[in-house]
Coordinates of C-alpha atoms and ligand atoms in Angstrom, one line a residue:
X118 CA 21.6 -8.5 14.5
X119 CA 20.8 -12.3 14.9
X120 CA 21.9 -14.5 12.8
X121 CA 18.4 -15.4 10.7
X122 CA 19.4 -19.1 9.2
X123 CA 17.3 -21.3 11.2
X124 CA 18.4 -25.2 12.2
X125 CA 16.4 -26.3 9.6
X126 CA 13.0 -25.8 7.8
X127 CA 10.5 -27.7 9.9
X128 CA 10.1 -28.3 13.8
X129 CA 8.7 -32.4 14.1
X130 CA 8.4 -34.1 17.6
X131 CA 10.8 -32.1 19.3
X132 CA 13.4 -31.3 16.4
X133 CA 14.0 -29.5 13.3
X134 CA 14.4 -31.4 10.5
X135 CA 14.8 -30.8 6.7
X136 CA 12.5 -32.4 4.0
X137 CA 15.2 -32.5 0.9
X138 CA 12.7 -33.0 -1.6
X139 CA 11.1 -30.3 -0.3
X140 CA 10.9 -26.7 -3.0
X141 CA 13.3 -24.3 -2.4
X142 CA 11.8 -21.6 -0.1
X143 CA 13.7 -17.9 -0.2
X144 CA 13.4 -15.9 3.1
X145 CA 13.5 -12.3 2.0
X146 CA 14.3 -9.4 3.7
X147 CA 12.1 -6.7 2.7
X148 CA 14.2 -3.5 3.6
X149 CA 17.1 -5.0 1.0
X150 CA 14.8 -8.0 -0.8
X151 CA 17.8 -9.8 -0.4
X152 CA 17.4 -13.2 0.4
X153 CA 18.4 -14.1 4.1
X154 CA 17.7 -17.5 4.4
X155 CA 16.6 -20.6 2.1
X156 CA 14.2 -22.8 3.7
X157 CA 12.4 -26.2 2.1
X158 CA 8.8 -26.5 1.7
X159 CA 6.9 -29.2 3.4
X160 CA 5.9 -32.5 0.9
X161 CA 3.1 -34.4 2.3
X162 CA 5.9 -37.1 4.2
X163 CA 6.6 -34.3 6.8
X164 CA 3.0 -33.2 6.7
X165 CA 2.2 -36.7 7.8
X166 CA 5.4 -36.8 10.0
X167 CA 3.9 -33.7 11.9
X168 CA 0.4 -35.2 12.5
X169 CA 1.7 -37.8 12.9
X170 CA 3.6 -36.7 16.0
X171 CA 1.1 -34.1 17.1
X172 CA -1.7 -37.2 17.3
X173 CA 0.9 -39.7 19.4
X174 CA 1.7 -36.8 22.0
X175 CA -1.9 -36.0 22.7
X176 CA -2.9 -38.9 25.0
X177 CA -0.2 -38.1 27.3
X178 CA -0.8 -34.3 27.1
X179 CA -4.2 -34.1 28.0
X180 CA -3.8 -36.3 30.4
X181 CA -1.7 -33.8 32.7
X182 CA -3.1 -31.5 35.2
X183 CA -4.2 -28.1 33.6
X184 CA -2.1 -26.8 36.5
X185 CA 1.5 -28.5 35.1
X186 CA 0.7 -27.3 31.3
X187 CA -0.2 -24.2 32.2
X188 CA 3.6 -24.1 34.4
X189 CA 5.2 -25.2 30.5
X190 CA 3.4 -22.1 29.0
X191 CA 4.6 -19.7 31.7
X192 CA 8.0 -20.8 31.9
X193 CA 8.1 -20.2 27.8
X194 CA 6.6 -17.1 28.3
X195 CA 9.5 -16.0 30.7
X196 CA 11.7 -17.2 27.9
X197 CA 10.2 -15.4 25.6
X198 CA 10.6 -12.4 27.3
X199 CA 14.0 -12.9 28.7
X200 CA 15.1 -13.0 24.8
X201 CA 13.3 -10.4 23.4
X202 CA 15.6 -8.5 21.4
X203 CA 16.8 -11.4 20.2
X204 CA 13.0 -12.1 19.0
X205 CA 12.4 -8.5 18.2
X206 CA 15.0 -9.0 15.8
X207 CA 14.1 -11.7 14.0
X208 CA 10.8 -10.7 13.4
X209 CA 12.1 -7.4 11.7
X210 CA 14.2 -9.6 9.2
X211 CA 11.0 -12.1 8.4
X212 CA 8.9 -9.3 8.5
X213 CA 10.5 -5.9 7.5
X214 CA 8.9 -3.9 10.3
X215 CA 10.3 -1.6 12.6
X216 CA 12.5 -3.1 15.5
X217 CA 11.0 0.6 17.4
X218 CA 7.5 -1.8 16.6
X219 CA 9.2 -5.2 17.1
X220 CA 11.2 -4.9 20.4
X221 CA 7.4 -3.6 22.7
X222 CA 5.0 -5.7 20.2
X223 CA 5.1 -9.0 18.9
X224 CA 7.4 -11.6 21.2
X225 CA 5.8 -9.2 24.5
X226 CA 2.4 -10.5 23.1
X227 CA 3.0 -13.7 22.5
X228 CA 4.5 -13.7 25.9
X229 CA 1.6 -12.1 27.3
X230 CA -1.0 -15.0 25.3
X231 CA 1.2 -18.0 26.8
X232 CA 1.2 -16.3 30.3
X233 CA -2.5 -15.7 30.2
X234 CA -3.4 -18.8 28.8
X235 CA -0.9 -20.5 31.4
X236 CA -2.4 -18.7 34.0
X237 CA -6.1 -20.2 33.8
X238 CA -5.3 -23.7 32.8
X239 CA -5.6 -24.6 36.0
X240 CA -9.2 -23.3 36.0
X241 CA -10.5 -25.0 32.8
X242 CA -13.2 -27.2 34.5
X243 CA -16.8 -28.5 34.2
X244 CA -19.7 -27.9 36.3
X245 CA -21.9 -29.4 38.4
X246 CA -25.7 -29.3 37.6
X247 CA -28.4 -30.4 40.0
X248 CA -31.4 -32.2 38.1
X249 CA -34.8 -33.9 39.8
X250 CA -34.8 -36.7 42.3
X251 CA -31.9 -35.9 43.7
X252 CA -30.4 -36.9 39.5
X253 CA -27.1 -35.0 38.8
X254 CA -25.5 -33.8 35.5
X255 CA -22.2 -33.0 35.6
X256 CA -19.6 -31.2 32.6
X257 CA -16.5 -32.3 31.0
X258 CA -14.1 -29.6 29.2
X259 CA -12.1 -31.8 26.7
X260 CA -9.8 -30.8 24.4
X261 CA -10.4 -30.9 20.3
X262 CA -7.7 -33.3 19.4
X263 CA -5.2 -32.1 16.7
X264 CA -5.4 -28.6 15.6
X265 CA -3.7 -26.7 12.8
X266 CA -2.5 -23.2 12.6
X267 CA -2.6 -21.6 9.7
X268 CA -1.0 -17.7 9.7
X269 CA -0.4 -15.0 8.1
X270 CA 2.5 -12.9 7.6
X271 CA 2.1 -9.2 9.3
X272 CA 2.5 -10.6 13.1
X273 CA 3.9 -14.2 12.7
X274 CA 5.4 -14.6 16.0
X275 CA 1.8 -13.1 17.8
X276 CA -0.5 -15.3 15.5
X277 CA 1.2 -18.5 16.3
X278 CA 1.1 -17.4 20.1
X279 CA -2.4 -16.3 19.9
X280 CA -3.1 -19.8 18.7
X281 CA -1.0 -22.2 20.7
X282 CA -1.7 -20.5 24.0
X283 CA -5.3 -21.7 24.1
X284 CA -4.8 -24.5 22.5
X285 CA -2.4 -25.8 24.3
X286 CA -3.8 -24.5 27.7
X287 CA -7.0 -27.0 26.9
X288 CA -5.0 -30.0 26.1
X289 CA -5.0 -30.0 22.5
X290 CA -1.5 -30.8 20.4
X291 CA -0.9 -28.4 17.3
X292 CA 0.7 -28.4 13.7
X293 CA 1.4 -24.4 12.7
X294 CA 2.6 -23.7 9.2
X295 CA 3.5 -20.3 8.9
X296 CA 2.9 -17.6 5.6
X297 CA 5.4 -18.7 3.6
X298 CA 6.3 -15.1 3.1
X299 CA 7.6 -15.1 7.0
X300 CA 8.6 -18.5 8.1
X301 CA 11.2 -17.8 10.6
X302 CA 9.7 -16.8 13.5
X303 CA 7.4 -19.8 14.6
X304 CA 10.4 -21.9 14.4
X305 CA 12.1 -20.0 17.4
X306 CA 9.0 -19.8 19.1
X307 CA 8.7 -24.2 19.0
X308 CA 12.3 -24.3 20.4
X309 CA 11.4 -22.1 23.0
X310 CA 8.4 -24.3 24.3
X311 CA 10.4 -27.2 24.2
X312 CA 13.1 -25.5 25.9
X313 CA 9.9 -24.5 28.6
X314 CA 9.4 -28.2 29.2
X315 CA 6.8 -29.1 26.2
X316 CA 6.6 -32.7 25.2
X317 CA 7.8 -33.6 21.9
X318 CA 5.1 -33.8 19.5
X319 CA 2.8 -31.2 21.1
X320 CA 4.0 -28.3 19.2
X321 CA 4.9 -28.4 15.6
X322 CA 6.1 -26.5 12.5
X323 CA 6.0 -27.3 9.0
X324 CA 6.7 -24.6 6.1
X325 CA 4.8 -24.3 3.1
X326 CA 2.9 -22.6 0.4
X327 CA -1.3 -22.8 0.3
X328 CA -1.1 -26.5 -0.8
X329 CA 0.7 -27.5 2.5
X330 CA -2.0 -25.7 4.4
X331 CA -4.8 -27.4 1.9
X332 CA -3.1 -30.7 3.1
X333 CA -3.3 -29.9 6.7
X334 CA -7.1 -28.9 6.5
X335 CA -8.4 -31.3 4.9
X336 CA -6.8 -34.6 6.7
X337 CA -8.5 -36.8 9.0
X338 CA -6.5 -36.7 11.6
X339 CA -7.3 -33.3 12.6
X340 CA -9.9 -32.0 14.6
X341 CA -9.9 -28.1 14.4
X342 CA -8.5 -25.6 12.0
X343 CA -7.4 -21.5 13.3
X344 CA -6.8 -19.3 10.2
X345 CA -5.8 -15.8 10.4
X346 CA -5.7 -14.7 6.6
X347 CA -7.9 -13.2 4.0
X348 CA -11.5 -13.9 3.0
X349 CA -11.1 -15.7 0.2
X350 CA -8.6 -17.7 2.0
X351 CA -11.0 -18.1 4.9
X352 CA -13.8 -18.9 2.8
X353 CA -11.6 -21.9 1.0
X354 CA -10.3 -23.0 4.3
X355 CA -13.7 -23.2 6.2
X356 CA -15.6 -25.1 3.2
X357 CA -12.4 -27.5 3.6
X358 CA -13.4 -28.1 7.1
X359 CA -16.7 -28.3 7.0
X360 CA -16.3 -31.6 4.8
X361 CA -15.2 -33.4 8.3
X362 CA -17.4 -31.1 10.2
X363 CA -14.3 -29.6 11.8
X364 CA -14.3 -27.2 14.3
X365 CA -13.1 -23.7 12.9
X366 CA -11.8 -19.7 13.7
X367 CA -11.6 -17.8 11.3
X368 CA -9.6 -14.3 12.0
X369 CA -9.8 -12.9 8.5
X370 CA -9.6 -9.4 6.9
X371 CA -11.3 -6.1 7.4
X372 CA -11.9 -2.7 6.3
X373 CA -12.9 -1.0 9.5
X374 CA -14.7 2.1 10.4
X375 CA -13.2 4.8 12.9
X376 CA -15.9 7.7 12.7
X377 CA -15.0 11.1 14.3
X378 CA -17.3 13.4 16.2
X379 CA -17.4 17.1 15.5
X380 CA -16.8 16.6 19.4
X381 CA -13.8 14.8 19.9
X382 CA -10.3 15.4 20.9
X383 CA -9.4 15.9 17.6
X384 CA -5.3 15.4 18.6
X385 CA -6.1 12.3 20.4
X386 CA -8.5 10.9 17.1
X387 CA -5.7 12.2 14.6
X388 CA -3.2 9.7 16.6
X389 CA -5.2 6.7 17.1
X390 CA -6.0 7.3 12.6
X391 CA -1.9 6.8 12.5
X392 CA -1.7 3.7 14.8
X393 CA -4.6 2.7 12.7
X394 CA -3.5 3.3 9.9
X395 CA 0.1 3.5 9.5
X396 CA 1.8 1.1 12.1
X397 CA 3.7 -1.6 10.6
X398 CA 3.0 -0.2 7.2
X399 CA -0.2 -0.6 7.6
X400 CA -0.6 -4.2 7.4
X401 CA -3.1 -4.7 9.9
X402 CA -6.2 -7.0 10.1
X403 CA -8.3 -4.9 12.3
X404 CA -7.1 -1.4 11.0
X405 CA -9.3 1.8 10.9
X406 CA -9.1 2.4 7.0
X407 CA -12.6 4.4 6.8
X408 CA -11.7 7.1 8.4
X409 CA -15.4 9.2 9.1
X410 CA -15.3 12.4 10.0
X411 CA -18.1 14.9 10.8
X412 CA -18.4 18.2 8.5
X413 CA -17.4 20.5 11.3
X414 CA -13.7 19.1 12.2
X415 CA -13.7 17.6 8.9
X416 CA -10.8 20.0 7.0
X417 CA -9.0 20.0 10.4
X418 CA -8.7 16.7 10.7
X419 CA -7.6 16.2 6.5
X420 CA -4.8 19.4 7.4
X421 CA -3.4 17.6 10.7
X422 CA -3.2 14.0 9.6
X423 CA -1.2 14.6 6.8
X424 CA 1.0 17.0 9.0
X425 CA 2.1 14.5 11.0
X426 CA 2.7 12.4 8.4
X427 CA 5.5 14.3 8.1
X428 CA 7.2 13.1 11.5
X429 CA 7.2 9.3 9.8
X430 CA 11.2 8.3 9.9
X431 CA 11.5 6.0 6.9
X432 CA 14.6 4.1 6.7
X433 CA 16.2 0.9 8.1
X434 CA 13.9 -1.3 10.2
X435 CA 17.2 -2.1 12.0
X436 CA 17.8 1.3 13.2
X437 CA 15.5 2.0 16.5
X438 CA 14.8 5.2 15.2
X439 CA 12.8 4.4 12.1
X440 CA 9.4 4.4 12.8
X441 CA 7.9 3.4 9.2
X442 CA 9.4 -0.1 7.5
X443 CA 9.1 -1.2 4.0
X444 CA 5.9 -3.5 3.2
X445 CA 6.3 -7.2 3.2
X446 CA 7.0 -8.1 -0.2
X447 CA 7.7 -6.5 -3.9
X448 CA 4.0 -8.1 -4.4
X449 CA 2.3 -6.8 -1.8
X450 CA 3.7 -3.3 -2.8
X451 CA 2.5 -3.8 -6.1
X452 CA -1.5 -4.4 -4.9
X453 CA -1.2 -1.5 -2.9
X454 CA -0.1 0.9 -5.3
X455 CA -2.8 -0.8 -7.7
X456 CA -5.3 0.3 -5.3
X457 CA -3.9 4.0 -5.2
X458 CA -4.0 4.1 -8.9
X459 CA -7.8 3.6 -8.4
X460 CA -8.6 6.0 -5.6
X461 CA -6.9 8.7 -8.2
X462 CA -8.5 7.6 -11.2
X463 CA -12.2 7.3 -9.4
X464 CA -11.6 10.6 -8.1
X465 CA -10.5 10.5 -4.8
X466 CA -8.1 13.5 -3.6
X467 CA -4.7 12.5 -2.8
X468 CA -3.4 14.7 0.0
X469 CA -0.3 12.8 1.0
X470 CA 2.4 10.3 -0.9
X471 CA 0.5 8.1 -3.0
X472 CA 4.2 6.5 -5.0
X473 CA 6.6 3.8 -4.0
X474 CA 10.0 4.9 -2.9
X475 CA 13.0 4.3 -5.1
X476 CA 15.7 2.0 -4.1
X477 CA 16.3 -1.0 -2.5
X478 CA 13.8 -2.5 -0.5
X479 CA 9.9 -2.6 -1.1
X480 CA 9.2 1.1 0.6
X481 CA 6.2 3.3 -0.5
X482 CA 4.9 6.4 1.0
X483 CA 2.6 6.7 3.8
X484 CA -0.8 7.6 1.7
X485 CA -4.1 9.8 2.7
X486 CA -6.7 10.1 0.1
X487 CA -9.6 12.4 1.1
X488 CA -12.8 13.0 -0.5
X489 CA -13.6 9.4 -0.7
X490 CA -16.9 8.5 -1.7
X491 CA -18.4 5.2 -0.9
X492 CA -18.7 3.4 -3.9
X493 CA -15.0 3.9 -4.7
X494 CA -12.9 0.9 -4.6
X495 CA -10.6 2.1 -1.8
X496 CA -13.5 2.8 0.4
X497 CA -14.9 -0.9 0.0
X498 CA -11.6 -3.2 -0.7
X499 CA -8.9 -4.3 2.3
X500 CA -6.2 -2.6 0.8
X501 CA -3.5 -4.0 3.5
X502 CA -0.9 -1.1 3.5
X503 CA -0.2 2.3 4.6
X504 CA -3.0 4.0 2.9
X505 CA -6.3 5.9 5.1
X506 CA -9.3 7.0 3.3
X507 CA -11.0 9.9 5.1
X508 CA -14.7 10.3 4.5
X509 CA -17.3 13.4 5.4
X510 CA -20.2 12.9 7.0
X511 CA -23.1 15.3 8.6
X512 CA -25.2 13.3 11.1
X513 CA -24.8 10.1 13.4
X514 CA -27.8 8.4 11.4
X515 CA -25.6 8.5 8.5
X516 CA -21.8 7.4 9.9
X517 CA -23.4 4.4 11.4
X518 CA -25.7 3.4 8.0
X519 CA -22.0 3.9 6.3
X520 CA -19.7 2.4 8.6
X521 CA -21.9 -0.8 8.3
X522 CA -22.4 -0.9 4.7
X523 CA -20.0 -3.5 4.1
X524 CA -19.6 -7.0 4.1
X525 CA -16.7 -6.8 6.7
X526 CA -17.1 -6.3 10.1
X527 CA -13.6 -6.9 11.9
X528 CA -13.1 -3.7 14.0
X529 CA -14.9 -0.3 14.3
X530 CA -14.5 3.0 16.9
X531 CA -16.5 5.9 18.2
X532 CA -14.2 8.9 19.1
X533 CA -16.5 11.7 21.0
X534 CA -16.7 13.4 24.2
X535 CA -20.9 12.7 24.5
X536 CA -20.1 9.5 26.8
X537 CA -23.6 8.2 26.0
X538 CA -23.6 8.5 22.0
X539 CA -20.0 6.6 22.0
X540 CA -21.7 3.7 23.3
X541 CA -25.2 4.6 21.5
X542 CA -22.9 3.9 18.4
X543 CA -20.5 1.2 19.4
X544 CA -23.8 -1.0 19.6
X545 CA -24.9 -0.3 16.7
X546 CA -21.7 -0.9 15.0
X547 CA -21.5 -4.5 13.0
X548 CA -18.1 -5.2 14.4
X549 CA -16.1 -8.0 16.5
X550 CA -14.0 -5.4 18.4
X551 CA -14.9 -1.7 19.0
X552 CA -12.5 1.1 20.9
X553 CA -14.2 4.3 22.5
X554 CA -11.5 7.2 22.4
X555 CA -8.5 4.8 21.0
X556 CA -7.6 2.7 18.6
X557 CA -6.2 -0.7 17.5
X558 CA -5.2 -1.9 21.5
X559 CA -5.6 -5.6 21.6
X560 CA -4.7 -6.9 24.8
X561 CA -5.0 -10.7 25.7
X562 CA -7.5 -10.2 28.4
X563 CA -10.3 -8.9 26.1
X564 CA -11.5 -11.1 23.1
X565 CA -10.5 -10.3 19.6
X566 CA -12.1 -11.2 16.8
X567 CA -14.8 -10.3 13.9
X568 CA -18.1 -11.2 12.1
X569 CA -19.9 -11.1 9.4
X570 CA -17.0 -11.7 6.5
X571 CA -14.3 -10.7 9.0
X572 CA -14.4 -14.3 11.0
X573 CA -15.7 -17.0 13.1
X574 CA -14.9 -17.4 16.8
X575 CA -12.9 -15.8 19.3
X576 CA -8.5 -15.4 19.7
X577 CA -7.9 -14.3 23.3
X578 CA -9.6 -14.0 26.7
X579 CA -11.8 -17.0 28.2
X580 CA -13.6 -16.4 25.1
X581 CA -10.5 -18.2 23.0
X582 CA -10.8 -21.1 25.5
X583 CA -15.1 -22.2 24.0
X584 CA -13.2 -22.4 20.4
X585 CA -10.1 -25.1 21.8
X586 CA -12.2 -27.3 23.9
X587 CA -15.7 -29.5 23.8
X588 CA -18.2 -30.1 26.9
X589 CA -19.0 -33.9 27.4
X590 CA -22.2 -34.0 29.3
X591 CA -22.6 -36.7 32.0
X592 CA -26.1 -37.6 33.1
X593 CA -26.0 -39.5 36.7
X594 CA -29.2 -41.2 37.9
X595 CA -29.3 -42.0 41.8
X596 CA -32.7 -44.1 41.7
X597 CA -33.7 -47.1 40.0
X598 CA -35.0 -46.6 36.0
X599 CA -38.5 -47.1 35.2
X600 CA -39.6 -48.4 32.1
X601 CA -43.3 -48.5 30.5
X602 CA -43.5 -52.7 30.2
Ligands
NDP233 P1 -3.7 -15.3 2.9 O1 -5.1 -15.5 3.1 O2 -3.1 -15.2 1.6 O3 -2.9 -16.5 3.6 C1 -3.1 -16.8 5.0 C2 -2.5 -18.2 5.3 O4 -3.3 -19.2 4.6 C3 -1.1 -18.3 4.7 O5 -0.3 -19.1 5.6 C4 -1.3 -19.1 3.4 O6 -0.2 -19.7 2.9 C5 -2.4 -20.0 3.8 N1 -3.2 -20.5 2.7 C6 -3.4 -20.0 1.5 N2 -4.3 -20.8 0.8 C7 -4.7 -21.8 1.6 C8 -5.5 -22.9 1.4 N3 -6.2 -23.2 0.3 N4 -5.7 -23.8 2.5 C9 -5.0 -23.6 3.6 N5 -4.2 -22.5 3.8 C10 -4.0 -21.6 2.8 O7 -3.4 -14.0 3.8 P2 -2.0 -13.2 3.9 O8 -1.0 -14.0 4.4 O9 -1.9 -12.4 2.7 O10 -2.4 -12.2 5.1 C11 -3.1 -11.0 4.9 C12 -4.6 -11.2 5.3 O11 -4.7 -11.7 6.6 C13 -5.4 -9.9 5.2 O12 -6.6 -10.1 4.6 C14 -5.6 -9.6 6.7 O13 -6.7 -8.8 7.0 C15 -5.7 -10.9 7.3 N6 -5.3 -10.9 8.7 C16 -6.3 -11.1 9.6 C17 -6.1 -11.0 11.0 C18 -7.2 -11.2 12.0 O14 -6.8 -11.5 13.2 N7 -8.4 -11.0 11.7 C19 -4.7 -10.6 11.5 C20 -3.8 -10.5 10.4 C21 -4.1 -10.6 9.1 P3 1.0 -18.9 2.1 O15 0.9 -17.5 2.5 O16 2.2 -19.6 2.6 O17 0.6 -19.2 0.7

């Protein structure tokens, strides 16, 4: 395994540095909770040092042609690639989740966001716009300024990606601080860029608890703030910003609907419920947690899913053959078992695991509770971990009136063979991102994102590229101007 102790703590102009009066900050690794690496928190000197940085790189950044930025993003994307395992392997120790997950889907991403995002900076331009007497408009695409990443800790090495690609792509300089739970990762990934080529100052990392990403929102210096957390975080965060009138995205939490068609493949909806549900112990923004399943298949479904459950290989992240990790921390654990204590007590039936499992580590049982009514606390909370709530319902009227009865709307999917009702209901879902016949597949070409309580703006696609840059509009007049006296 790679050795997890990074340089240092924080990633400044071009190098890592240390803040010594900095709190202590204990990596843990959560198959063992042994502690793998001591990092220092961020005090408001490095905070300052980082915008500092990020705001003295930014002339010279956007002034270069989309075309050689975008050639620094690809070239890191290669790199990213070419060291995957490597990658793959810290992300398991920040993390906890399966290198069998890790090694196809966190560094490919991020390698696929900075090869994307490479790929059409070139293309970022204005337009031309033809006015009256022979008059002429034309558009400017310029960047935001400083923006600050804020992540959270499920897919650390993908959110920062996500993030910088775009912004980077525009012309923008960034300061990321990382959960504090998984700090690791975006370290590696600002040594790579500058490996790629990146100037010093355009990229950087500082570590820290809620009060370092406070400091970040609320300073002057910066221009736009990208959160991927939870809603109350998200609410905090984008009242912070609105003080300055900064530009936000919000990519917060969700408690999404997959509803199931007496019609459907009933195999192929089983297996997208356990990518939804159960991949990286279940600690997914966007996953399918109301599981809604018409009367006729309804049993079936309950008997099959917790089948397969069976097939879970719990055990060592480390080992390629495990295919279900620990959760994140001995806290997280501890919410998610809260909210299984609920679900029993307000009646739901628990048809599969439902404890924690002994021993070192913070492991519980993949969960399925059926029977769940709508006003029950697992069917209206983000429980973020490994436990599906399967619902019964009779008639499409109904799902959809249910599946949008909540004040989330991150994610949703339609599984049915009737090719005209899957997209009769997708429309009327009140979701961001919608799957016909799958689940959970978020590839950088199609945007990603939510609305209602689930987020503001777009990650990904040329949709990410309206939330990391501004139009300046240029009015040019041809004739003389005429004035009343
Ligand atoms: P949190 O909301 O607890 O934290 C998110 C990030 O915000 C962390 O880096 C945290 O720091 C930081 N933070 C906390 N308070 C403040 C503040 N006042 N000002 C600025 N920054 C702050 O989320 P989790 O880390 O627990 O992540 C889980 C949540 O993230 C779930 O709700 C999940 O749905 C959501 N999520 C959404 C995704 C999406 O794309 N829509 C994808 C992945 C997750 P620290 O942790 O260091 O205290």
């Amino acid at each position: 395994m790679t050795d997890p102790t990074p340089t240092a703590s924080h990633f400044v102009n071009g190098t890592y540095f240390d803040d010594a009066n900095g709190d202590e900050l204990p990596v843990v690794f959560p198959a063992t909770g042994e502690t793998i690496a001591t990092l220092n928190t961020a005090t408001q000197a490095t905070v300052d040092a980082a915008l500092d940085a990020a705001q003295a790189a930014l002339p010279a950044w956007r002034a270069m042609t989309g075309t050689e930025r975008g050639r620094i993003l690809r070239r890191a994307a290669d790199l990213l690639r070419a060291r995957n395992r490597e990658l793959s392997e810290l992300e398991t120790l920040d993390t906890g989740k399966p290198l069998q997950e890790t090694l196809v889907a966190d560094a490919a991403s991020g390698a696929d966001a900075l090869e994307y995002f490479g790929g059409i900076a070139a293309g970022l331009t204005g337009e031309h716009i033809q006015l009256a007497d022979g008059d002429w408009a034309y558009t400017m695409r310029e960047p935001l300024g400083v923006c600050v990443g804020i992540g959270a800790w499920n897919y650390p090495t993908q959110i920062a990606c996500w993030k910088a690609a775009p912004a980077l792509a525009c012309g923008n300089t960034m300061v990321f601080k990382p959960s504090e739970t998984t700090p690791l990762c975006t370290l590696k990934l600002a040594e790579i860029l500058m490996e790629a080529g990146l100037p010093p100052g355009v990229f950087n990392v500082v570590q820290g608890r809620g009060d370092v990403g406070a400091a970040l929102v609320s300073d002057t210096r910066v221009a736009k703030v990208s959160l991927t957390g939870s809603v109350p975080t998200g609410r905090k965060v984008y009242a912070a910003a609105a003080e300055q009138m900064k530009h936000v995205t919000m990519e917060l939490g969700g408690k999404s609907p997959m509803i199931v068609f007496d019609d459907a493949d009933i195999d192929d909806a089983v297996s997208a419920a356990i990518n939804g549900n159960f991949y990286s112990s279940g600690q997914i923004c966007s996953n399918g947690t109301r599981l809604l399943v018409q009367s006729g298949i309804y049993e079936s479904f309950v008997e099959r899913l917790t089948r397969r459950l069976t097939g879970a290989v719990i055990g060592d992240p480390r080992d390629e053959a495990t295919n279900f990790g620990p959760m994140v921390s001995a806290m997280q654990r501890e919410i998610v078992l809260g909210y299984i204590a609920k679900g029993k007590a307000e009646g739901a039936r628990l048809v599969a695991g439902g404890d924690a499992i002994e021993g070192p580590g913070f492991y519980m049982q993949p969960t399925v509770f059926a029977d769940v009514t709508d006003e029950m606390t697992i069917a209206r909370e983000e429980i973020f971990g490994p436990v599906a709530s399967v619902f019964r319902f009779e008639a499409e009227d109904e799902a959809l009136s249910r599946a949008n009865n909540t004040g989330f709307g991150l994610a949703g999917a339609v599984f049915t063979r009737d090719l005209a009702r899957a997209h009769r209901v997708v429309a009327g879902l009140e979701a961001g991102t919608c799957w016909i016949n799958t689940y959970n597949l978020t590839p950088v070409e199609m945007p990603f994102g939510g609305v209602k309580d689930s987020g503001v703006g777009r990650e990904n696609a040329k949709a990410a590229i309206e939330h990391y840059s501004q139009l300046k509009s240029v009015y040019v007049a041809m004739g003389s101007v005429e004035a009343p006296f």
